[in-house]
């Protein structure tokens, strides 16, 4: 399968409990982009999702995952759009179905500013063993692990 190659690609997220879905999102960005801009939600902005790891921990984890790469920049996101609404050199954005509406809003803002819209690349959700999407929320709840394996619970109703 061949992909269009872009100079600069953006991707953003909370990246809490870094899991297979995050891996696919990041992998796709590097497949199609010469340079990848990765926005990580700040503690204040990301905190609206509930109890998450501190931003510096999530950014450090990403740096570890990407230790063999140099063509990326990590930055803190204080709001949903980051630099995508101001940087005309960004060509595309990689999103999941969950974050696709934000990409549409980014393009609306870019058009209103007279900027070219980003190409939106939407990846599929990675499914856990039960056929439901892997998510940080499900991992935090103890339903699944980071690769989507169901965690067996011992019934307390004896």
Short mmCIF file of C-alpha atoms in Angstrom, two decimals:
data_model
loop_
_atom_site.label_atom_id
_atom_site.label_comp_id
_atom_site.label_asym_id
_atom_site.label_seq_id
_atom_site.Cartn_x
_atom_site.Cartn_y
_atom_site.Cartn_z
CA UNK A 1 0.00 0.00 0.00
CA UNK A 2 1.41 3.40 -0.93
CA UNK A 3 0.74 6.62 0.93
CA UNK A 4 0.95 10.21 -0.12
CA UNK A 5 4.03 11.71 1.49
CA UNK A 6 3.69 15.03 3.28
CA UNK A 7 6.38 17.37 4.53
CA UNK A 8 4.74 18.15 7.87
CA UNK A 9 2.03 16.10 9.61
CA UNK A 10 0.29 16.87 12.90
CA UNK A 11 -1.15 14.44 15.42
CA UNK A 12 -2.47 15.17 18.88
CA UNK A 13 -3.90 13.46 21.90
CA UNK A 14 -3.71 12.79 25.58
CA UNK A 15 -1.52 9.69 25.10
CA UNK A 16 -2.35 8.44 28.60
CA UNK A 17 -1.67 4.73 29.22
CA UNK A 18 0.11 4.60 25.83
CA UNK A 19 -1.60 1.73 23.99
CA UNK A 20 -1.90 0.02 20.60
CA UNK A 21 -4.29 2.66 19.27
CA UNK A 22 -1.76 5.37 20.08
CA UNK A 23 0.97 3.30 18.40
CA UNK A 24 -1.08 3.06 15.19
CA UNK A 25 -1.81 6.80 15.20
CA UNK A 26 1.87 7.69 15.62
CA UNK A 27 3.01 5.02 13.14
CA UNK A 28 0.67 6.38 10.46
CA UNK A 29 1.94 9.93 11.03
CA UNK A 30 5.54 8.79 10.50
CA UNK A 31 4.57 6.70 7.45
CA UNK A 32 3.13 9.70 5.65
CA UNK A 33 5.15 12.60 7.07
CA UNK A 34 8.75 13.69 6.74
CA UNK A 35 8.29 15.73 9.93
CA UNK A 36 5.75 14.93 12.64
CA UNK A 37 4.35 17.42 15.12
CA UNK A 38 2.91 15.66 18.16
CA UNK A 39 0.68 17.66 20.48
CA UNK A 40 0.16 16.24 23.97
CA UNK A 41 -2.69 17.61 26.06
CA UNK A 42 -1.54 19.61 29.07
CA UNK A 43 -2.51 18.59 32.60
CA UNK A 44 -5.17 21.31 32.64
CA UNK A 45 -6.64 20.54 29.21
CA UNK A 46 -6.17 16.75 29.37
CA UNK A 47 -7.48 16.66 32.92
CA UNK A 48 -11.02 17.06 31.64
CA UNK A 49 -10.84 13.35 30.73
CA UNK A 50 -10.43 12.35 34.36
CA UNK A 51 -7.48 10.98 36.27
CA UNK A 52 -4.56 10.86 33.84
CA UNK A 53 -0.79 10.68 34.12
CA UNK A 54 0.95 14.08 34.35
CA UNK A 55 1.79 15.66 30.99
CA UNK A 56 5.55 15.47 31.59
CA UNK A 57 5.23 11.69 32.20
CA UNK A 58 3.16 11.22 29.03
CA UNK A 59 5.66 13.28 27.00
CA UNK A 60 8.58 11.36 28.48
CA UNK A 61 6.87 8.06 27.57
CA UNK A 62 6.43 9.27 23.99
CA UNK A 63 10.10 10.26 23.79
CA UNK A 64 11.01 6.73 24.92
CA UNK A 65 8.75 5.17 22.28
CA UNK A 66 10.29 7.45 19.64
CA UNK A 67 13.90 7.18 20.82
CA UNK A 68 15.09 5.94 17.40
CA UNK A 69 13.53 8.87 15.54
CA UNK A 70 14.61 12.48 15.23
CA UNK A 71 12.08 13.91 12.78
CA UNK A 72 9.46 14.94 15.33
CA UNK A 73 8.62 17.73 17.73
CA UNK A 74 6.63 17.19 20.91
CA UNK A 75 4.63 20.10 22.26
CA UNK A 76 2.06 20.72 24.95
CA UNK A 77 -1.56 21.31 23.87
CA UNK A 78 -3.42 23.85 25.99
CA UNK A 79 -6.52 23.69 23.76
CA UNK A 80 -7.86 21.38 21.01
CA UNK A 81 -6.18 22.95 17.97
CA UNK A 82 -2.59 23.73 18.92
CA UNK A 83 -0.49 25.26 16.15
CA UNK A 84 -2.57 23.62 13.40
CA UNK A 85 -4.71 26.76 13.09
CA UNK A 86 -1.70 29.07 12.68
CA UNK A 87 1.10 27.11 10.97
CA UNK A 88 0.61 27.16 7.20
CA UNK A 89 3.45 24.68 6.68
CA UNK A 90 1.42 21.78 8.13
CA UNK A 91 0.02 19.63 5.32
CA UNK A 92 -2.02 16.92 7.03
CA UNK A 93 -3.40 15.69 10.34
CA UNK A 94 -3.80 12.08 11.49
CA UNK A 95 -6.84 11.40 13.67
CA UNK A 96 -9.03 8.61 14.99
CA UNK A 97 -12.81 8.55 14.42
CA UNK A 98 -13.08 9.98 17.96
CA UNK A 99 -10.97 13.06 17.14
CA UNK A 100 -12.03 13.53 13.50
CA UNK A 101 -14.59 16.28 14.41
CA UNK A 102 -11.72 18.36 15.84
CA UNK A 103 -9.88 18.06 12.50
CA UNK A 104 -12.99 19.30 10.67
CA UNK A 105 -13.15 22.29 13.06
CA UNK A 106 -9.42 22.97 12.50
CA UNK A 107 -10.04 23.09 8.75
CA UNK A 108 -13.03 25.40 9.22
CA UNK A 109 -10.84 27.81 11.22
CA UNK A 110 -8.02 27.54 8.67
CA UNK A 111 -10.43 28.35 5.80
CA UNK A 112 -11.81 31.35 7.74
CA UNK A 113 -8.21 32.60 8.07
CA UNK A 114 -7.58 32.11 4.35
CA UNK A 115 -5.30 29.13 4.92
CA UNK A 116 -5.38 25.87 2.96
CA UNK A 117 -7.19 23.07 4.79
CA UNK A 118 -5.24 20.08 6.07
CA UNK A 119 -5.62 16.68 4.48
CA UNK A 120 -7.34 14.57 7.14
CA UNK A 121 -6.16 10.98 7.50
CA UNK A 122 -8.50 8.98 9.73
CA UNK A 123 -7.20 5.68 11.04
CA UNK A 124 -9.38 2.88 12.34
CA UNK A 125 -9.78 2.26 16.04
CA UNK A 126 -7.74 -0.69 17.31
CA UNK A 127 -10.07 -3.23 18.83
CA UNK A 128 -9.59 -5.17 22.03
CA UNK A 129 -10.31 -8.90 22.28
CA UNK A 130 -13.97 -8.15 22.96
CA UNK A 131 -14.35 -6.20 19.70
CA UNK A 132 -14.63 -2.83 21.45
CA UNK A 133 -12.03 -0.08 20.89
CA UNK A 134 -8.91 -0.01 23.04
CA UNK A 135 -8.95 3.21 25.08
CA UNK A 136 -7.04 4.73 27.96
CA UNK A 137 -10.32 4.93 29.88
CA UNK A 138 -10.86 1.16 29.57
CA UNK A 139 -7.25 0.54 30.66
CA UNK A 140 -7.66 2.83 33.68
CA UNK A 141 -10.86 0.97 34.62
CA UNK A 142 -8.95 -2.31 34.55
CA UNK A 143 -11.08 -3.81 31.75
CA UNK A 144 -8.20 -4.40 29.31
CA UNK A 145 -4.44 -4.04 29.10
CA UNK A 146 -2.50 -1.84 26.63
CA UNK A 147 -2.71 -4.41 23.84
CA UNK A 148 -6.43 -5.02 24.29
CA UNK A 149 -6.38 -8.28 26.21
CA UNK A 150 -9.33 -8.58 28.56
CA UNK A 151 -8.38 -8.62 32.21
CA UNK A 152 -10.11 -11.44 34.03
CA UNK A 153 -11.92 -10.40 37.17
CA UNK A 154 -12.49 -12.83 40.00
CA UNK A 155 -16.11 -12.80 41.05
CA UNK A 156 -16.67 -11.88 44.68
CA UNK A 157 -20.14 -13.41 44.62
CA UNK A 158 -19.42 -16.85 46.00
#
